[in-house]
Tab-separated table of C-alpha atoms in Angstrom:
chain	number	residue	atom	x	y	z
J	808	MET	CA	3.905	-3.282	6.357
J	809	LEU	CA	1.403	-3.268	9.245
J	810	ASP	CA	-0.609	-0.548	7.508
J	811	ARG	CA	-0.918	-2.770	4.422
J	812	ILE	CA	-2.102	-5.666	6.589
J	813	ARG	CA	-4.601	-3.434	8.404
J	814	ASN	CA	-5.963	-1.796	5.241
J	815	TRP	CA	-6.358	-3.212	1.768
J	816	GLY	CA	-8.318	-1.072	-0.658
J	817	GLY	CA	-10.037	1.149	1.905
J	818	SER	CA	-10.142	4.897	1.347
J	819	ALA	CA	-9.067	7.229	4.162
J	820	ALA	CA	-12.760	7.893	4.926
J	821	GLU	CA	-13.591	4.164	5.023
J	822	VAL	CA	-10.655	3.421	7.315
J	823	ALA	CA	-11.646	6.285	9.641
J	824	ARG	CA	-15.374	5.412	9.700
J	825	ARG	CA	-16.817	3.391	12.590
J	826	TYR	CA	-18.870	0.311	11.775
J	827	PRO	CA	-21.358	-1.447	14.083
J	828	GLY	CA	-19.138	-4.477	14.711
J	829	GLU	CA	-16.610	-2.257	16.468
J	830	ASP	CA	-19.038	-1.792	19.352
J	831	TYR	CA	-19.200	-5.528	20.106
J	832	LEU	CA	-15.746	-5.812	21.675
J	833	PRO	CA	-14.746	-4.005	24.854
J	834	GLY	CA	-11.244	-2.613	25.267
J	835	PRO	CA	-8.548	-1.914	22.682
J	836	VAL	CA	-8.972	-3.505	19.252
J	837	GLU	CA	-7.171	-3.975	15.953
J	838	ARG	CA	-9.256	-2.666	13.035
J	839	LEU	CA	-8.778	-4.338	9.654
J	840	THR	CA	-10.376	-2.779	6.570
J	841	ARG	CA	-10.738	-4.488	3.200
J	842	ALA	CA	-12.590	-2.808	0.310
J	843	VAL	CA	-13.015	-2.947	-3.440
J	844	THR	CA	-14.904	-0.946	-6.078
J	845	VAL	CA	-17.498	-2.992	-7.954
J	846	ASP	CA	-18.782	-2.025	-11.395
J	847	ALA	CA	-22.301	-3.061	-10.448
J	848	PRO	CA	-25.197	-1.253	-8.764
J	849	ALA	CA	-25.365	-1.492	-4.968
J	850	PRO	CA	-28.442	-3.814	-4.979
J	851	VAL	CA	-26.586	-6.343	-7.159
J	852	THR	CA	-23.457	-6.119	-4.998
J	853	TRP	CA	-25.611	-6.513	-1.856
J	854	ARG	CA	-27.206	-9.655	-3.278
J	855	TRP	CA	-23.798	-11.181	-3.977
J	856	MET	CA	-22.460	-10.151	-0.568
J	857	CYS	CA	-25.393	-12.043	0.992
J	858	GLN	CA	-24.120	-15.178	-0.774
J	859	LEU	CA	-21.649	-15.362	2.138
J	860	ALA	CA	-24.543	-17.066	3.949
J	861	VAL	CA	-24.084	-19.936	1.477
J	862	ALA	CA	-20.315	-20.181	0.958
J	863	PRO	CA	-17.080	-18.307	1.794
J	864	TYR	CA	-16.158	-17.332	-1.808
J	865	SER	CA	-12.445	-17.372	-1.042
J	866	TYR	CA	-10.126	-20.314	-1.708
J	867	ASP	CA	-12.710	-23.092	-1.918
J	868	TRP	CA	-10.118	-25.861	-1.596
J	869	LEU	CA	-9.126	-24.409	1.782
J	870	ASP	CA	-12.145	-22.808	3.415
J	871	ASN	CA	-15.031	-24.634	1.722
J	872	TRP	CA	-13.790	-28.226	2.072
J	873	GLY	CA	-13.042	-28.368	-1.652
J	874	ARG	CA	-16.637	-27.582	-2.675
J	875	ARG	CA	-17.043	-24.841	-5.255
J	876	SER	CA	-18.832	-21.703	-4.055
J	877	PRO	CA	-22.013	-21.186	-6.134
J	878	ARG	CA	-21.603	-19.207	-9.352
J	879	GLU	CA	-25.291	-18.279	-9.440
J	880	LEU	CA	-27.388	-16.504	-6.822
J	881	THR	CA	-29.006	-18.784	-4.274
J	882	PRO	CA	-32.697	-17.963	-3.720
J	883	GLY	CA	-33.301	-16.691	-0.190
J	884	ALA	CA	-29.635	-16.126	0.677
J	885	ASP	CA	-30.401	-12.444	1.174
J	886	ASP	CA	-33.047	-13.255	3.796
J	887	LEU	CA	-30.569	-12.754	6.641
J	888	ARG	CA	-31.718	-12.828	10.265
J	889	VAL	CA	-30.252	-11.844	13.621
J	890	GLY	CA	-28.724	-14.897	15.313
J	891	GLN	CA	-27.839	-16.565	12.003
J	892	ARG	CA	-24.320	-17.960	11.661
J	893	LEU	CA	-22.437	-16.549	8.732
J	894	MET	CA	-18.865	-17.817	8.353
J	895	VAL	CA	-17.257	-17.197	11.792
J	896	PHE	CA	-19.905	-14.665	12.889
J	897	GLU	CA	-23.277	-14.758	14.563
J	898	LEU	CA	-25.248	-11.892	13.036
J	899	ARG	CA	-26.319	-9.171	15.457
J	900	GLU	CA	-27.424	-6.350	13.157
J	901	ILE	CA	-28.736	-6.285	9.615
J	902	GLU	CA	-29.549	-3.225	7.546
J	903	PRO	CA	-30.992	-4.823	4.372
J	904	GLY	CA	-29.415	-3.538	1.193
J	905	HIS	CA	-26.549	-1.939	3.089
J	906	ARG	CA	-24.726	-3.957	5.756
J	907	PHE	CA	-24.677	-6.740	8.296
J	908	SER	CA	-22.559	-7.116	11.418
J	909	GLY	CA	-21.762	-9.954	13.771
J	910	ARG	CA	-19.648	-11.194	16.637
J	911	GLY	CA	-17.500	-14.293	16.451
J	912	PHE	CA	-19.338	-17.358	17.710
J	913	PRO	CA	-17.693	-19.182	20.665
J	914	ALA	CA	-15.814	-21.877	18.709
J	915	ALA	CA	-14.376	-19.256	16.325
J	916	GLU	CA	-13.322	-17.034	19.218
J	917	ARG	CA	-11.587	-19.941	20.960
J	918	LEU	CA	-9.529	-20.367	17.810
J	919	PHE	CA	-8.999	-16.737	16.733
J	920	GLY	CA	-9.638	-14.687	19.883
J	921	ARG	CA	-12.473	-12.212	20.308
J	922	LEU	CA	-13.580	-10.865	16.936
J	923	ALA	CA	-16.401	-9.011	15.246
J	924	GLY	CA	-17.046	-7.744	11.776
J	925	THR	CA	-19.191	-5.729	9.419
J	926	TYR	CA	-19.727	-6.246	5.704
J	927	ALA	CA	-21.131	-3.230	3.857
J	928	VAL	CA	-22.144	-2.109	0.387
J	929	GLU	CA	-21.940	1.617	-0.346
J	930	PRO	CA	-23.339	3.070	-3.589
J	931	ILE	CA	-20.956	5.258	-5.598
J	932	ASP	CA	-23.413	6.070	-8.387
J	933	PRO	CA	-26.281	4.157	-10.047
J	934	HIS	CA	-23.839	1.757	-11.737
J	935	ARG	CA	-21.008	1.271	-9.215
J	936	SER	CA	-20.598	0.459	-5.549
J	937	ARG	CA	-18.043	-0.259	-2.854
J	938	LEU	CA	-17.871	-3.629	-1.114
J	939	LEU	CA	-16.219	-3.386	2.274
J	940	CYS	CA	-15.405	-5.531	5.275
J	941	ARG	CA	-14.248	-4.238	8.651
J	942	LEU	CA	-12.864	-6.958	10.886
J	943	VAL	CA	-12.232	-6.098	14.519
J	944	LEU	CA	-9.922	-8.200	16.703
J	945	ALA	CA	-9.387	-7.779	20.430
J	946	ARG	CA	-5.864	-6.405	20.899
J	947	ARG	CA	-3.681	-8.994	22.615
J	948	ARG	CA	-0.353	-8.799	24.405
J	949	GLY	CA	2.753	-10.926	24.477
J	950	PRO	CA	2.913	-14.092	22.316
J	951	ALA	CA	-0.821	-13.838	21.596
J	952	ARG	CA	-0.136	-10.521	19.806
J	953	ALA	CA	2.041	-12.330	17.262
J	954	LEU	CA	-0.841	-14.762	16.688
J	955	SER	CA	-3.209	-11.819	16.093
J	956	LEU	CA	-0.829	-10.305	13.542
J	957	ALA	CA	-0.540	-13.674	11.787
J	958	LEU	CA	-4.334	-13.898	11.718
J	959	ALA	CA	-4.504	-10.386	10.228
J	960	GLY	CA	-2.035	-11.364	7.496
J	961	GLY	CA	-3.924	-14.560	6.720
J	962	ASP	CA	-7.194	-12.641	6.711
J	963	LEU	CA	-5.765	-10.227	4.145
J	964	ILE	CA	-5.023	-13.095	1.759
J	965	MET	CA	-8.405	-14.782	2.241
J	966	MET	CA	-10.506	-11.597	2.354
J	967	ARG	CA	-8.838	-10.139	-0.729
J	968	LYS	CA	-9.741	-13.278	-2.666
J	969	GLN	CA	-13.266	-13.248	-1.230
J	970	LEU	CA	-14.000	-9.627	-2.113
J	971	LEU	CA	-12.494	-9.947	-5.595
J	972	THR	CA	-14.543	-13.097	-6.241
J	973	LEU	CA	-17.775	-11.396	-5.126
J	974	LYS	CA	-16.834	-8.370	-7.271
J	975	THR	CA	-16.390	-10.605	-10.329
J	976	HIS	CA	-19.767	-12.285	-9.815
J	977	ALA	CA	-21.609	-8.998	-9.184
J	978	GLU	CA	-20.087	-7.402	-12.284
J	979	ARG	CA	-20.943	-10.430	-14.418
J	980	HIS	CA	-24.481	-10.392	-13.038
J	981	ALA	CA	-24.848	-6.649	-13.771
J	982	LEU	CA	-23.769	-7.199	-17.391
J	983	LEU	CA	-26.425	-9.885	-17.851
J	984	ARG	CA	-29.238	-7.591	-16.695
């Protein structure tokens, strides 16, 4: 059960790979991997992943105050910059076309504990790509550990929806090209 919470959709290589966000937290961490194959070229998937700067693309009624996440690309959303807030993260590293990583901003870390994450797009071939998120949580002890595991389970539900929604939009966009 814990393995399913820690990894949804990630290949053995993706689960084993280190991502930049893992270096932002000292000490032992919990690594959560979420990944999906997208039938769209990496540049299209990247562009949709950058839409996370605009909206969460998960359950809008819950994490977007009932507002619908945009169904079309927002001009400039892919112009990410270090220091920008993106969901619960403050961006620290950006590799345009490939990945961005951030550390939880203070209010998010007060609520969820220390956290960091990386979103990445990996090309498979000219027409398909992988969309991946690695979330890193500081390992906690005692009652706080149960809270971390609950957060990981909740993240699985929300992140699965988010990645599948972005996949749907990227694939639709690729078909229209």
